[in-house]
Amino acid sequence: MIKKALTFFAVCFLLFLWVVSWQLNLSYLIAGIYSGVSLITFLVYGWDKRLAVEHGENVIRVPERTLHILGVFGGWPGSLLAQQWLRHKSKKRRFIFVLWLTIIANGCASSLLYYLQYM
């Protein structure tokens, strides 16, 4: 149930950006950035999962900080999708907490930019 809800949330957010850009005749830059960084984030999660499964602790993996930085720069939908589909970093409560902080911070920053644009 939660898996479907989080997947739905991430996909709907990206679709919302594309539809708003199309409906309001805005640049597709923001929607493109979010989608591109989300795809990159998803691929990085997949790479880290592969390293974890194939090599365990005997290899240098992607730092959690890097995954969070990608989330802050618009890749959080990709993070949510990767957590649900790849089942990677989905049980570490501290990681999930920081991910949701990045989602909230990203939403606040986007809202602020939108608000300042129409002042």
PDB file of C-alpha atoms in Angstrom:
ATOM      1  CA  MET A   1       0.000   0.000   0.000  1.00  0.00           C
ATOM      2  CA  ILE A   2       2.728   2.479   0.997  1.00  0.00           C
ATOM      3  CA  LYS A   3       4.831   1.403  -1.990  1.00  0.00           C
ATOM      4  CA  LYS A   4       2.019   2.330  -4.363  1.00  0.00           C
ATOM      5  CA  ALA A   5       1.337   5.614  -2.557  1.00  0.00           C
ATOM      6  CA  LEU A   6       4.962   6.766  -2.671  1.00  0.00           C
ATOM      7  CA  THR A   7       5.332   5.717  -6.304  1.00  0.00           C
ATOM      8  CA  PHE A   8       2.101   7.541  -7.140  1.00  0.00           C
ATOM      9  CA  PHE A   9       3.303  10.660  -5.291  1.00  0.00           C
ATOM     10  CA  ALA A  10       6.633  10.779  -7.156  1.00  0.00           C
ATOM     11  CA  VAL A  11       5.141  10.129 -10.592  1.00  0.00           C
ATOM     12  CA  CYS A  12       2.283  12.590 -10.037  1.00  0.00           C
ATOM     13  CA  PHE A  13       4.716  15.315  -9.012  1.00  0.00           C
ATOM     14  CA  LEU A  14       6.713  14.905 -12.229  1.00  0.00           C
ATOM     15  CA  LEU A  15       3.548  14.762 -14.338  1.00  0.00           C
ATOM     16  CA  PHE A  16       2.244  17.852 -12.553  1.00  0.00           C
ATOM     17  CA  LEU A  17       5.377  19.783 -13.490  1.00  0.00           C
ATOM     18  CA  TRP A  18       5.070  18.800 -17.152  1.00  0.00           C
ATOM     19  CA  VAL A  19       1.340  19.566 -17.316  1.00  0.00           C
ATOM     20  CA  VAL A  20       1.730  22.941 -15.592  1.00  0.00           C
ATOM     21  CA  SER A  21       4.564  23.864 -17.958  1.00  0.00           C
ATOM     22  CA  TRP A  22       2.406  22.913 -20.928  1.00  0.00           C
ATOM     23  CA  GLN A  23      -0.823  24.518 -19.686  1.00  0.00           C
ATOM     24  CA  LEU A  24       0.740  27.806 -18.606  1.00  0.00           C
ATOM     25  CA  ASN A  25       2.998  27.962 -21.638  1.00  0.00           C
ATOM     26  CA  LEU A  26       6.056  28.079 -19.407  1.00  0.00           C
ATOM     27  CA  SER A  27       9.521  26.852 -20.156  1.00  0.00           C
ATOM     28  CA  TYR A  28       9.934  23.128 -19.804  1.00  0.00           C
ATOM     29  CA  LEU A  29      13.272  23.744 -18.097  1.00  0.00           C
ATOM     30  CA  ILE A  30      12.104  23.066 -14.523  1.00  0.00           C
ATOM     31  CA  ALA A  31      10.192  19.918 -15.480  1.00  0.00           C
ATOM     32  CA  GLY A  32      13.168  18.762 -17.527  1.00  0.00           C
ATOM     33  CA  ILE A  33      15.614  19.368 -14.700  1.00  0.00           C
ATOM     34  CA  TYR A  34      13.474  17.492 -12.178  1.00  0.00           C
ATOM     35  CA  SER A  35      12.959  14.595 -14.593  1.00  0.00           C
ATOM     36  CA  GLY A  36      16.621  14.437 -15.622  1.00  0.00           C
ATOM     37  CA  VAL A  37      18.008  14.610 -12.103  1.00  0.00           C
ATOM     38  CA  SER A  38      15.400  12.056 -10.971  1.00  0.00           C
ATOM     39  CA  LEU A  39      16.524   9.667 -13.688  1.00  0.00           C
ATOM     40  CA  ILE A  40      20.167  10.154 -12.708  1.00  0.00           C
ATOM     41  CA  THR A  41      19.281   9.638  -9.041  1.00  0.00           C
ATOM     42  CA  PHE A  42      17.369   6.443  -9.848  1.00  0.00           C
ATOM     43  CA  LEU A  43      20.356   5.126 -11.806  1.00  0.00           C
ATOM     44  CA  VAL A  44      22.785   6.003  -8.982  1.00  0.00           C
ATOM     45  CA  TYR A  45      20.556   4.147  -6.485  1.00  0.00           C
ATOM     46  CA  GLY A  46      20.558   1.183  -8.855  1.00  0.00           C
ATOM     47  CA  TRP A  47      24.338   1.300  -9.155  1.00  0.00           C
ATOM     48  CA  ASP A  48      24.729   1.436  -5.369  1.00  0.00           C
ATOM     49  CA  LYS A  49      22.284  -1.443  -4.932  1.00  0.00           C
ATOM     50  CA  ARG A  50      24.229  -3.492  -7.457  1.00  0.00           C
ATOM     51  CA  LEU A  51      27.493  -2.809  -5.643  1.00  0.00           C
ATOM     52  CA  ALA A  52      25.885  -3.745  -2.318  1.00  0.00           C
ATOM     53  CA  VAL A  53      24.473  -7.025  -3.619  1.00  0.00           C
ATOM     54  CA  GLU A  54      27.488  -8.152  -5.642  1.00  0.00           C
ATOM     55  CA  HIS A  55      30.331  -7.028  -3.389  1.00  0.00           C
ATOM     56  CA  GLY A  56      28.861  -6.369   0.047  1.00  0.00           C
ATOM     57  CA  GLU A  57      31.158  -4.351   2.276  1.00  0.00           C
ATOM     58  CA  ASN A  58      34.298  -5.076   0.230  1.00  0.00           C
ATOM     59  CA  VAL A  59      33.844  -2.170  -2.181  1.00  0.00           C
ATOM     60  CA  ILE A  60      33.544   1.591  -2.003  1.00  0.00           C
ATOM     61  CA  ARG A  61      29.879   2.432  -2.495  1.00  0.00           C
ATOM     62  CA  VAL A  62      27.999   5.631  -3.199  1.00  0.00           C
ATOM     63  CA  PRO A  63      27.950   7.761  -0.027  1.00  0.00           C
ATOM     64  CA  GLU A  64      24.530   8.489   1.444  1.00  0.00           C
ATOM     65  CA  ARG A  65      25.437  12.178   1.355  1.00  0.00           C
ATOM     66  CA  THR A  66      25.675  11.972  -2.448  1.00  0.00           C
ATOM     67  CA  LEU A  67      22.218  10.400  -2.647  1.00  0.00           C
ATOM     68  CA  HIS A  68      20.794  13.172  -0.477  1.00  0.00           C
ATOM     69  CA  ILE A  69      22.501  15.892  -2.518  1.00  0.00           C
ATOM     70  CA  LEU A  70      20.919  14.467  -5.658  1.00  0.00           C
ATOM     71  CA  GLY A  71      17.571  14.555  -3.859  1.00  0.00           C
ATOM     72  CA  VAL A  72      18.018  18.187  -2.857  1.00  0.00           C
ATOM     73  CA  PHE A  73      18.774  19.194  -6.438  1.00  0.00           C
ATOM     74  CA  GLY A  74      15.482  17.782  -7.697  1.00  0.00           C
ATOM     75  CA  GLY A  75      16.104  14.051  -7.742  1.00  0.00           C
ATOM     76  CA  TRP A  76      13.835  13.178  -4.848  1.00  0.00           C
ATOM     77  CA  PRO A  77      11.153  11.616  -7.098  1.00  0.00           C
ATOM     78  CA  GLY A  78      13.850   9.298  -8.429  1.00  0.00           C
ATOM     79  CA  SER A  79      14.897   8.552  -4.847  1.00  0.00           C
ATOM     80  CA  LEU A  80      11.369   7.554  -3.868  1.00  0.00           C
ATOM     81  CA  LEU A  81      10.953   5.415  -6.965  1.00  0.00           C
ATOM     82  CA  ALA A  82      14.311   3.703  -6.413  1.00  0.00           C
ATOM     83  CA  GLN A  83      13.515   3.007  -2.777  1.00  0.00           C
ATOM     84  CA  GLN A  84      10.236   1.366  -3.722  1.00  0.00           C
ATOM     85  CA  TRP A  85      11.174  -0.453  -6.925  1.00  0.00           C
ATOM     86  CA  LEU A  86      14.744  -1.444  -6.122  1.00  0.00           C
ATOM     87  CA  ARG A  87      14.174  -1.786  -2.379  1.00  0.00           C
ATOM     88  CA  HIS A  88      17.357   0.096  -1.658  1.00  0.00           C
ATOM     89  CA  LYS A  89      17.802   2.283   1.418  1.00  0.00           C
ATOM     90  CA  SER A  90      14.188   1.563   2.285  1.00  0.00           C
ATOM     91  CA  LYS A  91      14.739   0.260   5.825  1.00  0.00           C
ATOM     92  CA  LYS A  92      17.247   2.754   7.202  1.00  0.00           C
ATOM     93  CA  ARG A  93      15.078   5.103   9.247  1.00  0.00           C
ATOM     94  CA  ARG A  94      17.690   7.842   9.524  1.00  0.00           C
ATOM     95  CA  PHE A  95      18.206   7.847   5.767  1.00  0.00           C
ATOM     96  CA  ILE A  96      14.446   7.986   5.133  1.00  0.00           C
ATOM     97  CA  PHE A  97      14.068  10.831   7.636  1.00  0.00           C
ATOM     98  CA  VAL A  98      16.756  12.900   5.899  1.00  0.00           C
ATOM     99  CA  LEU A  99      15.227  12.090   2.504  1.00  0.00           C
ATOM    100  CA  TRP A 100      11.868  13.469   3.647  1.00  0.00           C
ATOM    101  CA  LEU A 101      13.623  16.571   4.977  1.00  0.00           C
ATOM    102  CA  THR A 102      15.119  17.080   1.517  1.00  0.00           C
ATOM    103  CA  ILE A 103      11.672  16.627  -0.056  1.00  0.00           C
ATOM    104  CA  ILE A 104      10.155  19.206   2.285  1.00  0.00           C
ATOM    105  CA  ALA A 105      13.048  21.633   1.772  1.00  0.00           C
ATOM    106  CA  ASN A 106      12.782  21.183  -1.985  1.00  0.00           C
ATOM    107  CA  GLY A 107       9.040  21.839  -1.887  1.00  0.00           C
ATOM    108  CA  CYS A 108       9.513  24.960   0.237  1.00  0.00           C
ATOM    109  CA  ALA A 109      12.219  26.305  -2.063  1.00  0.00           C
ATOM    110  CA  SER A 110      10.090  25.647  -5.157  1.00  0.00           C
ATOM    111  CA  SER A 111       7.089  27.327  -3.571  1.00  0.00           C
ATOM    112  CA  LEU A 112       9.180  30.317  -2.560  1.00  0.00           C
ATOM    113  CA  LEU A 113      10.581  30.699  -6.079  1.00  0.00           C
ATOM    114  CA  TYR A 114       7.074  30.478  -7.523  1.00  0.00           C
ATOM    115  CA  TYR A 115       5.804  33.054  -5.023  1.00  0.00           C
ATOM    116  CA  LEU A 116       8.694  35.465  -5.699  1.00  0.00           C
ATOM    117  CA  GLN A 117       8.128  35.133  -9.437  1.00  0.00           C
ATOM    118  CA  TYR A 118       4.626  36.595  -9.110  1.00  0.00           C
ATOM    119  CA  MET A 119       5.408  39.410  -6.659  1.00  0.00           C
TER     120      MET A 119
END
